[in-house]
């Protein structure tokens, strides 16, 4: 199916509309509450501006409310990230708020961890239990032995709590299992990482190169909107992906690369660009160090060299390299986000950064921008006691260039003898570690070693089933959180406000953290009455009008120059004070100063590399139980190449589209039955599925046993020696016909 460029973005709007409006679904399952909600298409009597938490992009939302119910969510036109539109997931947040499976009351475990058996208790009892768990660990081992795993904006209250309590062990899977290698690779090259939202200028790019990053399925709202607009205005896409992604369908060039060989392609592109003098020599002369070393390094990396490695024909490599270079400096190499693929990920990110430097696109219009953020004074808290070093690195040393705590490292440190010291307590906020960390049996083994574990969630996810206490948080539509002031080309300050009262006996995170702090004698760290008082204190301190901000949800800051074209003068906090094409930091730490290609292990005969990604209407496993969104995308499928499907070993007859299969990985782990999607749109050496399905938690009555879990099949991973990211695209599966 070929879609016009405009329809690219409309897909999102259409699925969302179908999910939210005329489907009749709302009454079907809202009916369970015995309380019919008006047609979500109706305007409410009250509109509350806030920001979204269905993913981590945090778009501005206008929540329409009628009779105490949220009836409709639309993008806040004044908010720079939503610009009046939400992605399907954002619209479908109503499905999270009114999910009948929500955690409704605090729970106390009654059987063994993992048996998912609980009794409902009062907040008093639950919070006393949590405080006792924290106190016991502090007394027996010291406060540093209690770790916090956190993902999502509401986590800030718990980060503050754990620091006040005295622990440095605070980590998020969104670093070591997601964007960590990119941050380190870019920081080594340009002196700074990209953060979130990435300040890339898709809007003004003339050529956008996507290395795997599958925009259009990866639905980061602003990026998808800007991409659709840029394509409308004649920008062109180059997509490197073993799969014909949604974006590949809009691309001038699709390079169906052999998985795990991108570094070879990138080196070869650089070879062409340097050999044909298509780089930005003025820019490099002024800003970069190590060009001669780079030139020598890629001298023999011709397209003919890269061809047998990547499977991409030399003419296509040459032609696409010329095309990318012709658009410079408005030629954007998208930095990607989920980049923990093969364990060589920091080096791949380095190769992308170096290519961007050759194009002169760092700090240039249509490339990477260097924005500032509105400065807001911190709340005048009591200072934290000095914290110990975190426990996330192996005892023997390693990952010298990690710049955040590794969530997987905290899990390792829970196993005896692996790290400098051991962890004995976990607090888990908004992250389903059983699906997010690689090798679930290892995570479970660590959990079974703990003295105490508490989860704070909105749904009874797998991780809750392994917890001693489960605390039901209110959803984002029922709470006010920390204010948000990211670095962005249009600097802004956004607030999250409650649209409706908390449902059931759920409580906002700020209240939960404050109550725990109170029980631990940490009152000084939570001196405010509630999160509104806290947030407004900060807003006022920054010189903004609180009343006005509560009406609009967002305030804009002054626009400053963000690229050379606007008069910004570039500076780099690297070794050389310039762009480090050649990295002495890496060299000194014993790593390759310039990225090299090392071959990945090949799939054993009859097996396929397991790849995974996103679907537009869902965020991981956090939305798979959402009835609204499930209507648009009810379960995941396994993409299998059509030629391969015609003669799969042991099948006898061709595998049919829609047929149920089971995937069996190299360690003998079997998936639950899942539908095959037989398609020309993927290479024959890999299969692909959307992450987040195959839930096993009893309480997820809709999502349980729907589709299959990629996480379960990721029993192997390859650690990036530079920063400890866990490359997870290193598992192989065989395809079997499902029985019965
Ligand atoms: N709808 C939706 N959007 C999301 C999210 C979501 O859950 N749902 N999550 C958000 C988050 S946290 C993140 S980190 C991002 C992740 O999104 P991205 O950073 O865009 O994507 P990845 O998950 O790394 O990559 C998946 C793509 O890489 C391709 N791929 C796999 N192996 C290789 C390879 O060896 N080489 C190349 N070139 N390509 C390969 C796959 O075929 C697939 O198209 O998405 C964000 N946006
Ligand atoms: N196998 C495999 N592993 C992966 C990935 C993959 O593609 N495949 N992707 C990786 C990536 S890119 C990332 S970023 C991580 C993300 O992994 P996680 O950090 O686990 O992120 P989510 O899956 O979004 O978080 C899910 C939990 O947050 C809960 N939740 C949702 N909203 C709220 C809220 O408002 N408050 C509270 N307290 N809880 C809430 C959900 O119910 C759910 O239990 O996973 C990584 N791990
Ligand atoms: S991209 Fe979608 S899910 Fe993410 S914050 Fe924006 S509207 Fe919400
Ligand atoms: Mo991520």
Tab-separated table of N, CA and C in Angstrom, residues 346-473:
chain	number	residue	atom	x	y	z
A	346	UNK	N	27.667	1.784	20.994
A	346	UNK	CA	28.291	3.101	21.149
A	346	UNK	C	29.135	3.402	19.906
A	347	UNK	N	29.790	2.381	19.395
A	347	UNK	CA	30.609	2.600	18.193
A	347	UNK	C	29.733	2.891	16.968
A	348	UNK	N	28.571	2.254	16.877
A	348	UNK	CA	27.670	2.577	15.753
A	348	UNK	C	27.179	4.026	15.886
A	349	UNK	N	26.848	4.417	17.115
A	349	UNK	CA	26.413	5.804	17.344
A	349	UNK	C	27.553	6.764	16.993
A	350	UNK	N	28.790	6.372	17.315
A	350	UNK	CA	29.952	7.186	16.962
A	350	UNK	C	30.030	7.325	15.435
A	351	UNK	N	29.843	6.211	14.735
A	351	UNK	CA	29.929	6.257	13.269
A	351	UNK	C	28.865	7.198	12.705
A	352	UNK	N	27.690	7.187	13.292
A	352	UNK	CA	26.618	8.082	12.832
A	352	UNK	C	26.987	9.536	13.123
A	353	UNK	N	27.570	9.759	14.304
A	353	UNK	CA	27.957	11.118	14.697
A	353	UNK	C	29.073	11.636	13.773
A	354	UNK	N	30.024	10.770	13.457
A	354	UNK	CA	31.137	11.192	12.592
A	354	UNK	C	30.613	11.523	11.189
A	355	UNK	N	29.686	10.693	10.706
A	355	UNK	CA	29.081	10.977	9.400
A	355	UNK	C	28.372	12.339	9.439
A	356	UNK	N	27.657	12.590	10.531
A	356	UNK	CA	26.971	13.887	10.677
A	356	UNK	C	27.978	15.028	10.644
A	357	UNK	N	29.152	14.797	11.237
A	357	UNK	CA	30.186	15.836	11.234
A	357	UNK	C	30.705	16.080	9.806
A	358	UNK	N	30.889	15.003	9.037
A	358	UNK	CA	31.340	15.175	7.643
A	358	UNK	C	30.338	16.013	6.851
A	359	UNK	N	29.068	15.867	7.206
A	359	UNK	CA	28.014	16.608	6.504
A	359	UNK	C	27.881	18.028	7.060
A	360	UNK	N	28.606	18.326	8.126
A	360	UNK	CA	28.541	19.664	8.733
A	360	UNK	C	27.173	19.962	9.309
A	361	UNK	N	26.500	18.926	9.839
A	361	UNK	CA	25.109	19.155	10.232
A	361	UNK	C	24.915	19.330	11.736
A	362	UNK	N	25.967	19.206	12.527
A	362	UNK	CA	25.839	19.448	13.976
A	362	UNK	C	25.873	20.960	14.200
A	363	UNK	N	24.814	21.464	14.815
A	363	UNK	CA	24.749	22.909	15.044
A	363	UNK	C	24.391	23.683	13.787
A	364	UNK	N	23.753	22.995	12.832
A	364	UNK	CA	23.351	23.655	11.582
A	364	UNK	C	21.861	23.425	11.327
A	365	UNK	N	21.248	24.350	10.610
A	365	UNK	CA	19.809	24.241	10.295
A	365	UNK	C	19.563	22.968	9.466
A	366	UNK	N	18.529	22.251	9.827
A	366	UNK	CA	18.222	21.007	9.126
A	366	UNK	C	19.042	19.837	9.641
A	367	UNK	N	19.824	20.090	10.685
A	367	UNK	CA	20.630	19.021	11.275
A	367	UNK	C	20.328	18.913	12.755
A	368	UNK	N	21.379	19.046	13.561
A	368	UNK	CA	21.231	18.960	15.017
A	368	UNK	C	21.277	20.376	15.589
A	369	UNK	N	20.286	20.713	16.404
A	369	UNK	CA	20.232	22.048	16.996
A	369	UNK	C	20.775	22.016	18.424
A	370	UNK	N	21.154	23.177	18.909
A	370	UNK	CA	21.726	23.261	20.256
A	370	UNK	C	20.919	24.244	21.107
A	371	UNK	N	19.733	23.807	21.519
A	371	UNK	CA	18.833	24.721	22.211
A	371	UNK	C	19.151	24.834	23.699
A	372	UNK	N	18.534	25.814	24.330
A	372	UNK	CA	18.630	25.961	25.786
A	372	UNK	C	17.274	25.683	26.409
A	373	UNK	N	17.250	25.670	27.736
A	373	UNK	CA	16.008	25.436	28.458
A	373	UNK	C	15.722	26.633	29.348
A	374	UNK	N	14.452	26.808	29.698
A	374	UNK	CA	14.090	27.836	30.677
A	374	UNK	C	14.676	27.409	32.019
A	375	UNK	N	15.352	28.313	32.668
A	375	UNK	CA	15.932	27.947	33.961
A	375	UNK	C	14.947	28.203	35.088
A	376	UNK	N	14.754	27.188	35.897
A	376	UNK	CA	13.843	27.313	37.031
A	376	UNK	C	14.627	26.956	38.289
A	377	UNK	N	14.647	27.853	39.271
A	377	UNK	CA	15.369	27.516	40.503
A	377	UNK	C	14.824	26.231	41.116
A	378	UNK	N	15.713	25.464	41.718
A	378	UNK	CA	15.303	24.230	42.402
A	378	UNK	C	14.461	24.602	43.622
A	379	UNK	N	13.629	23.690	44.052
A	379	UNK	CA	12.893	23.909	45.301
A	379	UNK	C	13.921	23.936	46.437
A	380	UNK	N	13.813	24.890	47.363
A	380	UNK	CA	14.850	25.000	48.403
A	380	UNK	C	14.772	23.885	49.444
A	381	UNK	N	15.194	22.701	49.029
A	381	UNK	CA	15.180	21.545	49.923
A	381	UNK	C	16.411	21.517	50.820
A	382	UNK	N	16.311	20.771	51.897
A	382	UNK	CA	17.477	20.388	52.683
A	382	UNK	C	18.403	19.596	51.746
A	383	UNK	N	19.702	19.829	51.824
A	383	UNK	CA	20.661	19.097	50.961
A	383	UNK	C	20.676	17.610	51.305
A	384	UNK	N	20.892	16.774	50.280
A	384	UNK	CA	21.051	15.337	50.543
A	384	UNK	C	22.385	15.097	51.249
A	385	UNK	N	22.439	14.054	52.063
A	385	UNK	CA	23.733	13.596	52.595
A	385	UNK	C	24.579	13.126	51.406
A	386	UNK	N	25.913	13.190	51.517
A	386	UNK	CA	26.728	12.687	50.401
A	386	UNK	C	26.380	11.225	50.101
A	387	UNK	N	26.290	10.891	48.810
A	387	UNK	CA	25.911	9.528	48.420
A	387	UNK	C	27.159	8.730	48.037
A	388	UNK	N	27.116	7.426	48.316
A	388	UNK	CA	28.192	6.516	47.881
A	388	UNK	C	28.188	6.380	46.356
A	389	UNK	N	29.210	5.737	45.799
A	389	UNK	CA	29.172	5.401	44.376
A	389	UNK	C	28.109	4.329	44.154
A	390	UNK	N	27.417	4.373	43.005
A	390	UNK	CA	26.403	3.342	42.762
A	390	UNK	C	27.034	1.945	42.590
A	391	UNK	N	26.180	0.929	42.704
A	391	UNK	CA	26.642	-0.470	42.687
A	391	UNK	C	26.475	-1.120	41.323
A	392	UNK	N	26.259	-0.324	40.271
A	392	UNK	CA	25.835	-0.915	39.004
A	392	UNK	C	26.959	-1.445	38.128
A	393	UNK	N	28.210	-1.261	38.518
A	393	UNK	CA	29.317	-1.737	37.679
A	393	UNK	C	29.881	-3.023	38.266
A	394	UNK	N	30.432	-3.906	37.403
A	394	UNK	CA	30.998	-5.148	37.931
A	394	UNK	C	32.161	-4.869	38.874
A	395	UNK	N	32.329	-5.775	39.834
A	395	UNK	CA	33.408	-5.660	40.817
A	395	UNK	C	34.753	-5.508	40.117
A	396	UNK	N	34.941	-6.285	39.045
A	396	UNK	CA	36.220	-6.297	38.322
A	396	UNK	C	36.433	-5.027	37.498
A	397	UNK	N	35.491	-4.094	37.537
A	397	UNK	CA	35.596	-2.866	36.735
A	397	UNK	C	34.906	-3.053	35.408
A	398	UNK	N	34.759	-1.964	34.669
A	398	UNK	CA	34.106	-2.068	33.371
A	398	UNK	C	33.163	-0.914	33.134
A	399	UNK	N	32.778	-0.732	31.868
A	399	UNK	CA	31.859	0.310	31.418
A	399	UNK	C	32.306	1.695	31.881
A	400	UNK	N	33.561	2.044	31.586
A	400	UNK	CA	34.122	3.277	32.141
A	400	UNK	C	33.406	4.540	31.663
A	401	UNK	N	32.716	4.466	30.524
A	401	UNK	CA	32.168	5.709	29.986
A	401	UNK	C	30.653	5.844	30.163
A	402	UNK	N	30.063	4.953	30.960
A	402	UNK	CA	28.619	5.086	31.250
A	402	UNK	C	28.402	6.415	31.959
A	403	UNK	N	27.389	7.165	31.555
A	403	UNK	CA	27.149	8.444	32.227
A	403	UNK	C	25.823	8.479	32.989
A	404	UNK	N	25.162	7.317	33.092
A	404	UNK	CA	23.998	7.191	33.982
A	404	UNK	C	24.075	5.810	34.625
A	405	UNK	N	23.252	5.602	35.644
A	405	UNK	CA	23.244	4.301	36.316
A	405	UNK	C	22.595	3.258	35.393
A	406	UNK	N	23.164	2.041	35.381
A	406	UNK	CA	22.665	0.973	34.517
A	406	UNK	C	21.615	0.157	35.273
A	407	UNK	N	20.389	0.134	34.766
A	407	UNK	CA	19.331	-0.637	35.431
A	407	UNK	C	19.729	-2.118	35.480
A	408	UNK	N	20.283	-2.623	34.371
A	408	UNK	CA	20.707	-4.022	34.349
A	408	UNK	C	21.833	-4.254	35.347
A	409	UNK	N	22.663	-3.230	35.558
A	409	UNK	CA	23.749	-3.329	36.534
A	409	UNK	C	23.215	-3.412	37.961
A	410	UNK	N	22.095	-2.729	38.230
A	410	UNK	CA	21.488	-2.811	39.563
A	410	UNK	C	20.933	-4.212	39.789
A	411	UNK	N	20.390	-4.786	38.715
A	411	UNK	CA	19.870	-6.147	38.810
A	411	UNK	C	21.036	-7.105	39.103
A	412	UNK	N	22.155	-6.930	38.391
A	412	UNK	CA	23.346	-7.761	38.633
A	412	UNK	C	23.840	-7.613	40.062
A	413	UNK	N	23.835	-6.374	40.568
A	413	UNK	CA	24.383	-6.106	41.902
A	413	UNK	C	23.534	-6.747	42.993
A	414	UNK	N	22.359	-7.241	42.619
A	414	UNK	CA	21.497	-7.918	43.585
A	414	UNK	C	21.929	-9.373	43.759
A	415	UNK	N	22.724	-9.856	42.781
A	415	UNK	CA	23.254	-11.223	42.872
A	415	UNK	C	24.563	-11.175	43.670
A	416	UNK	N	24.770	-12.129	44.560
A	416	UNK	CA	25.937	-12.071	45.429
A	416	UNK	C	27.256	-12.045	44.657
A	417	UNK	N	28.169	-11.217	45.125
A	417	UNK	CA	29.554	-11.250	44.668
A	417	UNK	C	29.854	-10.623	43.324
A	418	UNK	N	28.832	-10.103	42.611
A	418	UNK	CA	29.094	-9.610	41.263
A	418	UNK	C	29.647	-8.189	41.247
A	419	UNK	N	29.232	-7.399	42.226
A	419	UNK	CA	29.543	-5.967	42.176
A	419	UNK	C	30.253	-5.534	43.451
A	420	UNK	N	30.591	-4.258	43.521
A	420	UNK	CA	31.327	-3.736	44.673
A	420	UNK	C	30.575	-4.008	45.981
A	421	UNK	N	29.274	-3.840	45.956
A	421	UNK	CA	28.460	-4.219	47.118
A	421	UNK	C	27.107	-4.713	46.631
A	422	UNK	N	26.364	-5.365	47.556
A	422	UNK	CA	25.107	-6.009	47.147
A	422	UNK	C	23.878	-5.158	47.465
A	423	UNK	N	22.871	-5.323	46.639
A	423	UNK	CA	21.591	-4.647	46.870
A	423	UNK	C	20.609	-5.640	47.490
A	424	UNK	N	19.750	-5.137	48.393
A	424	UNK	CA	18.824	-6.029	49.096
A	424	UNK	C	17.385	-5.546	49.071
A	425	UNK	N	17.152	-4.348	48.543
A	425	UNK	CA	15.779	-3.858	48.452
A	425	UNK	C	15.561	-3.162	47.116
A	426	UNK	N	14.362	-3.323	46.548
A	426	UNK	CA	14.031	-2.626	45.298
A	426	UNK	C	12.709	-1.878	45.471
A	427	UNK	N	12.699	-0.664	44.929
A	427	UNK	CA	11.455	0.058	44.721
A	427	UNK	C	11.335	0.198	43.205
A	428	UNK	N	10.175	-0.153	42.675
A	428	UNK	CA	10.024	-0.162	41.222
A	428	UNK	C	8.871	0.760	40.837
A	429	UNK	N	9.178	1.837	40.141
A	429	UNK	CA	8.146	2.808	39.767
A	429	UNK	C	7.976	2.843	38.247
A	430	UNK	N	6.816	2.476	37.746
A	430	UNK	CA	6.491	2.689	36.328
A	430	UNK	C	7.413	1.983	35.352
A	431	UNK	N	7.961	0.862	35.748
A	431	UNK	CA	8.753	0.097	34.793
A	431	UNK	C	8.482	-1.373	35.049
A	432	UNK	N	8.180	-2.092	33.987
A	432	UNK	CA	7.837	-3.503	34.108
A	432	UNK	C	9.097	-4.311	33.846
A	433	UNK	N	9.928	-4.429	34.872
A	433	UNK	CA	11.275	-4.983	34.688
A	433	UNK	C	11.283	-6.376	34.068
A	434	UNK	N	10.204	-7.126	34.258
A	434	UNK	CA	10.166	-8.491	33.715
A	434	UNK	C	10.171	-8.435	32.182
A	435	UNK	N	9.574	-7.396	31.610
A	435	UNK	CA	9.593	-7.250	30.144
A	435	UNK	C	10.717	-6.334	29.670
A	436	UNK	N	11.200	-5.451	30.539
A	436	UNK	CA	12.134	-4.417	30.064
A	436	UNK	C	13.590	-4.854	30.110
A	437	UNK	N	13.966	-5.647	31.119
A	437	UNK	CA	15.366	-6.081	31.201
A	437	UNK	C	15.536	-7.365	30.395
A	438	UNK	N	16.714	-7.554	29.795
A	438	UNK	CA	16.923	-8.800	29.049
A	438	UNK	C	16.991	-9.996	30.004
A	439	UNK	N	16.763	-11.155	29.465
A	439	UNK	CA	16.813	-12.425	30.208
A	439	UNK	C	15.954	-12.415	31.478
A	440	UNK	N	14.624	-12.490	31.313
A	440	UNK	CA	13.720	-12.443	32.473
A	440	UNK	C	14.064	-13.433	33.591
A	441	UNK	N	14.502	-14.672	33.300
A	441	UNK	CA	14.809	-15.567	34.429
A	441	UNK	C	15.877	-14.986	35.368
A	442	UNK	N	16.812	-14.240	34.801
A	442	UNK	CA	17.862	-13.625	35.614
A	442	UNK	C	17.276	-12.528	36.514
A	443	UNK	N	16.343	-11.745	35.969
A	443	UNK	CA	15.679	-10.705	36.761
A	443	UNK	C	14.909	-11.355	37.908
A	444	UNK	N	14.228	-12.446	37.594
A	444	UNK	CA	13.422	-13.128	38.609
A	444	UNK	C	14.321	-13.719	39.696
A	445	UNK	N	15.459	-14.262	39.285
A	445	UNK	CA	16.396	-14.824	40.262
A	445	UNK	C	16.871	-13.725	41.225
A	446	UNK	N	17.170	-12.560	40.673
A	446	UNK	CA	17.602	-11.445	41.522
A	446	UNK	C	16.485	-11.047	42.486
A	447	UNK	N	15.257	-10.957	41.972
A	447	UNK	CA	14.127	-10.555	42.825
A	447	UNK	C	13.957	-11.537	43.993
A	448	UNK	N	14.135	-12.819	43.688
A	448	UNK	CA	13.944	-13.825	44.755
A	448	UNK	C	14.990	-13.694	45.854
A	449	UNK	N	16.095	-13.007	45.570
A	449	UNK	CA	17.151	-12.824	46.576
A	449	UNK	C	16.867	-11.628	47.508
A	450	UNK	N	15.921	-10.793	47.133
A	450	UNK	CA	15.734	-9.530	47.856
A	450	UNK	C	15.123	-9.717	49.242
A	451	UNK	N	15.464	-8.798	50.150
A	451	UNK	CA	14.782	-8.747	51.449
A	451	UNK	C	13.401	-8.121	51.284
A	452	UNK	N	13.315	-7.150	50.338
A	452	UNK	CA	12.045	-6.427	50.209
A	452	UNK	C	11.920	-5.820	48.812
A	453	UNK	N	10.723	-5.883	48.255
A	453	UNK	CA	10.459	-5.226	46.959
A	453	UNK	C	9.052	-4.629	46.946
A	454	UNK	N	8.977	-3.374	46.531
A	454	UNK	CA	7.677	-2.702	46.418
A	454	UNK	C	7.536	-2.146	44.999
A	455	UNK	N	6.359	-2.287	44.390
A	455	UNK	CA	6.112	-1.649	43.087
A	455	UNK	C	5.021	-0.610	43.201
A	456	UNK	N	5.191	0.421	42.406
A	456	UNK	CA	4.192	1.481	42.317
A	456	UNK	C	3.780	1.521	40.855
A	457	UNK	N	2.549	1.176	40.575
A	457	UNK	CA	2.120	1.039	39.181
A	457	UNK	C	0.659	1.440	39.074
A	458	UNK	N	0.162	1.512	37.837
A	458	UNK	CA	-1.264	1.770	37.657
A	458	UNK	C	-2.015	0.487	37.279
A	459	UNK	N	-1.254	-0.495	36.778
A	459	UNK	CA	-1.854	-1.759	36.344
A	459	UNK	C	-1.138	-2.926	37.026
A	460	UNK	N	-1.815	-4.057	37.147
A	460	UNK	CA	-1.163	-5.215	37.761
A	460	UNK	C	-0.211	-5.909	36.780
A	461	UNK	N	0.886	-5.227	36.447
A	461	UNK	CA	1.864	-5.753	35.491
A	461	UNK	C	2.626	-6.924	36.113
A	462	UNK	N	3.404	-7.635	35.297
A	462	UNK	CA	4.172	-8.793	35.773
A	462	UNK	C	4.997	-8.454	37.009
A	463	UNK	N	5.653	-7.293	36.994
A	463	UNK	CA	6.541	-6.940	38.104
A	463	UNK	C	5.761	-6.868	39.418
A	464	UNK	N	4.498	-6.468	39.361
A	464	UNK	CA	3.693	-6.393	40.588
A	464	UNK	C	3.533	-7.785	41.195
A	465	UNK	N	3.371	-8.772	40.334
A	465	UNK	CA	3.193	-10.144	40.807
A	465	UNK	C	4.396	-10.660	41.578
A	466	UNK	N	5.543	-10.000	41.422
A	466	UNK	CA	6.760	-10.402	42.127
A	466	UNK	C	7.044	-9.512	43.332
A	467	UNK	N	6.119	-8.621	43.673
A	467	UNK	CA	6.404	-7.635	44.717
A	467	UNK	C	5.787	-8.030	46.051
A	468	UNK	N	6.366	-7.508	47.127
A	468	UNK	CA	5.836	-7.770	48.470
A	468	UNK	C	4.660	-6.838	48.761
A	469	UNK	N	4.802	-5.607	48.271
A	469	UNK	CA	3.721	-4.624	48.412
A	469	UNK	C	3.517	-3.978	47.049
A	470	UNK	N	2.271	-3.775	46.661
A	470	UNK	CA	1.955	-3.097	45.406
A	470	UNK	C	1.122	-1.865	45.730
A	471	UNK	N	1.599	-0.694	45.266
A	471	UNK	CA	0.887	0.548	45.560
A	471	UNK	C	0.241	1.084	44.289
A	472	UNK	N	-1.069	1.311	44.312
A	472	UNK	CA	-1.784	1.753	43.116
A	472	UNK	C	-1.632	3.256	42.903
A	473	UNK	N	-0.913	3.631	41.859
A	473	UNK	CA	-0.816	5.064	41.588
A	473	UNK	C	-1.993	5.526	40.736
